[in-house]
Amino acid sequence: MTGDSDRILIEKCLKRIPVLKGLSDSHASQIIRDFNILRIKKGDVVFYQSDKSTDLYIVINGSVRASLLNQEGDEFILATFGNGDFFGEMSLIDGRPRSATIIAAEDSLLGVLRRERFLDAIKNDPMIAIELLSALIQRMRVTDETVESLAFLDVSQRLVKLLLQIAKTEGEKDKDGFFRVKKLTHRELAAHTGASREAISKSLKALAFRKIVLEGEGCFLISPDADST
């Protein structure tokens, strides 16, 4: 059941999403009523790869990650979605099974919209489809960059690229010019870079020797010269 406070959260969230923020007031009110709220705990699975579901999800609060998992439990993280991001759009559009597994990276609050209700919204406002295509193309470009990194960069280079990306969004500079970012486990770094934990350990040692990436208390320190690595 979606209460008044939840609907207020959904309304605020929709205004931050390019795909839906152009809705007229009447259509926005209708689609807000159509959303359901899903509360999930860190580590919960929203849906698995190959699941036959077609709902659209919006992250109202928290974050989730889209991953590929093998039978041994190894994980490759494709993307992370935070406040205001949406996911599930591929199955929403073509009606086919899910292409990735979605896992809560922290306790999160999600808005869930059924496929038929979203299709109704597109009929009422075709510009939603244009905005959705634009968002899909942007995600395809990011995927292309990921494939390029896997094909042409070694583990150390992929690791530095990942840490620099994190530094741009949430890093802080210390007095020596090093970027300070929250420390990830070797398993998390492996999942983000498509490498083994053993390869991550070796790369971190090599980067530390070169003073490119240093491990501090609960953080990584990234050299201002890391961009040239």
Short mmCIF file of C-alpha atoms in Angstrom, two decimals:
data_model
loop_
_atom_site.label_atom_id
_atom_site.label_comp_id
_atom_site.label_asym_id
_atom_site.label_seq_id
_atom_site.Cartn_x
_atom_site.Cartn_y
_atom_site.Cartn_z
CA MET A 1 0.00 0.00 0.00
CA THR A 2 1.36 3.43 -0.97
CA GLY A 3 0.59 6.14 1.59
CA ASP A 4 0.49 9.94 1.22
CA SER A 5 4.06 10.38 2.47
CA ASP A 6 5.29 7.80 -0.05
CA ARG A 7 3.47 9.58 -2.88
CA ILE A 8 5.15 12.86 -1.91
CA LEU A 9 8.53 11.11 -2.15
CA ILE A 10 7.61 9.70 -5.57
CA GLU A 11 6.46 13.12 -6.80
CA LYS A 12 9.74 14.77 -5.72
CA CYS A 13 11.70 11.96 -7.32
CA LEU A 14 9.85 12.18 -10.66
CA LYS A 15 10.75 15.84 -10.97
CA ARG A 16 14.44 14.85 -11.01
CA ILE A 17 14.06 12.26 -13.78
CA PRO A 18 14.35 13.62 -17.36
CA VAL A 19 12.25 10.76 -18.75
CA LEU A 20 9.20 11.74 -16.66
CA LYS A 21 9.68 15.33 -15.48
CA GLY A 22 8.03 16.76 -18.61
CA LEU A 23 4.67 15.17 -17.83
CA SER A 24 1.67 17.45 -17.58
CA ASP A 25 0.26 17.94 -14.08
CA SER A 26 -2.72 15.66 -14.76
CA HIS A 27 -0.59 12.87 -16.26
CA ALA A 28 2.01 13.23 -13.48
CA SER A 29 -0.71 12.90 -10.84
CA GLN A 30 -1.99 9.74 -12.51
CA ILE A 31 1.42 8.08 -12.82
CA ILE A 32 2.25 8.94 -9.20
CA ARG A 33 -0.91 7.09 -8.15
CA ASP A 34 0.18 4.12 -10.26
CA PHE A 35 3.51 3.67 -8.45
CA ASN A 36 3.98 1.19 -5.62
CA ILE A 37 6.70 1.43 -2.97
CA LEU A 38 9.26 -1.31 -2.35
CA ARG A 39 11.53 -1.20 0.70
CA ILE A 40 14.62 -3.39 0.50
CA LYS A 41 17.58 -4.14 2.77
CA LYS A 42 21.24 -4.07 1.78
CA GLY A 43 22.05 -7.30 -0.07
CA ASP A 44 18.44 -8.00 -1.08
CA VAL A 45 17.89 -9.02 -4.71
CA VAL A 46 15.27 -6.94 -6.54
CA PHE A 47 15.24 -9.33 -9.48
CA TYR A 48 17.57 -11.90 -11.04
CA GLN A 49 18.96 -12.07 -14.55
CA SER A 50 16.49 -14.00 -16.76
CA ASP A 51 13.53 -13.27 -14.43
CA LYS A 52 10.33 -12.71 -16.39
CA SER A 53 9.33 -9.32 -15.04
CA THR A 54 8.83 -6.04 -16.87
CA ASP A 55 8.26 -3.34 -14.22
CA LEU A 56 10.12 -0.03 -14.21
CA TYR A 57 11.94 0.90 -10.99
CA ILE A 58 13.01 4.30 -9.66
CA VAL A 59 15.45 4.73 -6.77
CA ILE A 60 13.76 7.13 -4.36
CA ASN A 61 16.40 6.72 -1.68
CA GLY A 62 19.49 4.51 -1.43
CA SER A 63 21.35 2.68 -4.20
CA VAL A 64 21.34 -0.60 -6.11
CA ARG A 65 23.78 -2.25 -8.49
CA ALA A 66 23.21 -4.10 -11.76
CA SER A 67 25.43 -7.18 -11.91
CA LEU A 68 26.18 -10.35 -13.82
CA LEU A 69 26.69 -13.42 -11.63
CA ASN A 70 28.19 -16.78 -12.55
CA GLN A 71 27.50 -20.16 -10.96
CA GLU A 72 30.49 -19.78 -8.63
CA GLY A 73 29.04 -16.56 -7.21
CA ASP A 74 31.55 -14.24 -8.90
CA GLU A 75 30.07 -10.83 -9.66
CA PHE A 76 30.73 -8.26 -12.38
CA ILE A 77 29.10 -4.90 -11.67
CA LEU A 78 27.67 -3.26 -14.77
CA ALA A 79 26.28 -0.10 -13.17
CA THR A 80 25.21 1.49 -9.90
CA PHE A 81 21.96 3.44 -9.57
CA GLY A 82 21.36 6.05 -6.87
CA ASN A 83 18.72 8.60 -5.89
CA GLY A 84 16.58 9.60 -8.87
CA ASP A 85 17.94 6.92 -11.20
CA PHE A 86 15.69 4.40 -12.91
CA PHE A 87 16.34 0.84 -14.06
CA GLY A 88 14.52 -2.09 -15.65
CA GLU A 89 13.83 -0.15 -18.86
CA MET A 90 15.06 -2.86 -21.26
CA SER A 91 12.49 -5.46 -20.20
CA LEU A 92 9.95 -2.67 -19.87
CA ILE A 93 10.36 -1.89 -23.57
CA ASP A 94 10.72 -5.32 -25.18
CA GLY A 95 8.89 -7.49 -22.62
CA ARG A 96 11.79 -9.99 -22.52
CA PRO A 97 13.47 -11.43 -19.37
CA ARG A 98 15.85 -9.35 -17.29
CA SER A 99 19.37 -8.90 -18.65
CA ALA A 100 21.08 -8.44 -15.25
CA THR A 101 20.61 -9.05 -11.54
CA ILE A 102 19.76 -6.03 -9.38
CA ILE A 103 21.08 -6.06 -5.79
CA ALA A 104 20.58 -3.45 -3.07
CA ALA A 105 23.93 -1.78 -2.31
CA GLU A 106 22.36 -0.28 0.82
CA ASP A 107 18.95 -0.08 2.47
CA SER A 108 16.81 1.48 -0.24
CA LEU A 109 13.37 2.76 -1.13
CA LEU A 110 12.18 2.05 -4.67
CA GLY A 111 9.19 3.14 -6.71
CA VAL A 112 7.75 0.41 -8.94
CA LEU A 113 5.61 1.05 -12.03
CA ARG A 114 3.95 -1.73 -14.00
CA ARG A 115 4.76 -1.94 -17.71
CA GLU A 116 1.19 -1.40 -18.92
CA ARG A 117 0.89 1.80 -16.86
CA PHE A 118 4.14 3.15 -18.33
CA LEU A 119 2.95 2.35 -21.86
CA ASP A 120 -0.24 4.27 -21.10
CA ALA A 121 1.89 7.24 -20.03
CA ILE A 122 3.79 7.10 -23.35
CA LYS A 123 0.50 7.17 -25.27
CA ASN A 124 -0.49 10.28 -23.31
CA ASP A 125 2.89 11.96 -23.82
CA PRO A 126 5.07 10.50 -26.65
CA MET A 127 8.02 12.72 -25.60
CA ILE A 128 8.58 10.23 -22.76
CA ALA A 129 9.66 7.68 -25.39
CA ILE A 130 12.17 10.15 -26.86
CA GLU A 131 13.64 10.87 -23.43
CA LEU A 132 13.81 7.14 -22.67
CA LEU A 133 15.68 6.49 -25.93
CA SER A 134 18.12 9.27 -25.04
CA ALA A 135 18.74 7.68 -21.62
CA LEU A 136 19.24 4.26 -23.22
CA ILE A 137 21.77 5.63 -25.70
CA GLN A 138 23.73 7.26 -22.86
CA ARG A 139 23.83 3.93 -21.03
CA MET A 140 24.98 2.18 -24.21
CA ARG A 141 27.86 4.67 -24.46
CA VAL A 142 28.88 3.86 -20.90
CA THR A 143 28.70 0.14 -21.74
CA ASP A 144 30.94 0.75 -24.77
CA GLU A 145 33.50 2.42 -22.48
CA THR A 146 33.38 -0.58 -20.15
CA VAL A 147 33.94 -3.01 -23.02
CA GLU A 148 36.82 -0.84 -24.28
CA SER A 149 38.44 -0.89 -20.83
CA LEU A 150 38.14 -4.67 -20.57
CA ALA A 151 39.57 -5.12 -24.06
CA PHE A 152 42.48 -2.67 -23.96
CA LEU A 153 43.40 -1.79 -20.36
CA ASP A 154 45.25 -4.00 -17.91
CA VAL A 155 43.96 -4.53 -14.36
CA SER A 156 46.03 -1.69 -12.88
CA GLN A 157 44.76 0.75 -15.49
CA ARG A 158 41.15 -0.36 -14.98
CA LEU A 159 41.60 0.01 -11.23
CA VAL A 160 42.97 3.54 -11.51
CA LYS A 161 40.17 4.51 -13.92
CA LEU A 162 37.55 3.22 -11.49
CA LEU A 163 39.03 5.04 -8.50
CA LEU A 164 39.32 8.28 -10.47
CA GLN A 165 35.66 8.00 -11.47
CA ILE A 166 34.72 7.59 -7.81
CA ALA A 167 36.97 10.49 -6.85
CA LYS A 168 35.20 12.81 -9.31
CA THR A 169 31.82 12.23 -7.66
CA GLU A 170 32.64 11.74 -3.98
CA GLY A 171 36.37 12.25 -3.46
CA GLU A 172 38.04 14.91 -1.33
CA LYS A 173 41.51 16.37 -1.81
CA ASP A 174 43.98 16.38 1.06
CA LYS A 175 46.72 18.97 1.63
CA ASP A 176 49.13 17.02 -0.60
CA GLY A 177 46.71 16.97 -3.54
CA PHE A 178 45.79 13.30 -3.16
CA PHE A 179 42.16 12.32 -3.70
CA ARG A 180 40.65 10.53 -0.72
CA VAL A 181 37.88 8.01 -1.47
CA LYS A 182 36.14 5.42 0.66
CA LYS A 183 38.01 2.11 0.68
CA LEU A 184 36.36 -0.75 -1.20
CA THR A 185 37.14 -4.39 -0.47
CA HIS A 186 39.25 -6.34 -2.94
CA ARG A 187 36.15 -8.32 -3.82
CA GLU A 188 34.22 -5.12 -4.61
CA LEU A 189 37.09 -3.78 -6.71
CA ALA A 190 37.24 -7.08 -8.59
CA ALA A 191 33.49 -6.95 -9.26
CA HIS A 192 33.77 -3.41 -10.63
CA THR A 193 36.76 -4.08 -12.89
CA GLY A 194 36.11 -7.62 -14.13
CA ALA A 195 39.29 -8.91 -12.49
CA SER A 196 40.07 -11.59 -9.92
CA ARG A 197 40.74 -10.66 -6.30
CA GLU A 198 44.28 -12.00 -6.68
CA ALA A 199 44.87 -9.67 -9.65
CA ILE A 200 43.48 -6.73 -7.66
CA SER A 201 45.84 -7.46 -4.75
CA LYS A 202 48.85 -7.57 -7.07
CA SER A 203 47.80 -4.38 -8.84
CA LEU A 204 47.29 -2.49 -5.58
CA LYS A 205 50.74 -3.49 -4.41
CA ALA A 206 52.26 -2.33 -7.70
CA LEU A 207 50.33 0.97 -7.61
CA ALA A 208 51.32 1.54 -3.98
CA PHE A 209 54.99 0.96 -4.87
CA ARG A 210 54.66 3.65 -7.56
CA LYS A 211 52.75 5.88 -5.10
CA ILE A 212 49.78 6.06 -7.48
CA VAL A 213 47.22 4.50 -5.12
CA LEU A 214 47.91 4.27 -1.39
CA GLU A 215 45.77 2.58 1.25
CA GLY A 216 44.95 4.81 4.22
CA GLU A 217 42.76 4.29 7.28
CA GLY A 218 39.41 3.36 5.75
CA CYS A 219 40.23 5.04 2.44
CA PHE A 220 42.27 4.99 -0.74
CA LEU A 221 44.57 7.91 -1.52
CA ILE A 222 44.89 8.54 -5.24
CA SER A 223 47.83 10.53 -6.60
CA PRO A 224 47.09 13.72 -8.60
CA ASP A 225 49.32 12.13 -11.26
CA ALA A 226 47.09 9.06 -11.56
CA ASP A 227 45.42 10.47 -14.70
CA SER A 228 48.66 10.05 -16.60
CA THR A 229 49.05 6.41 -15.57
#
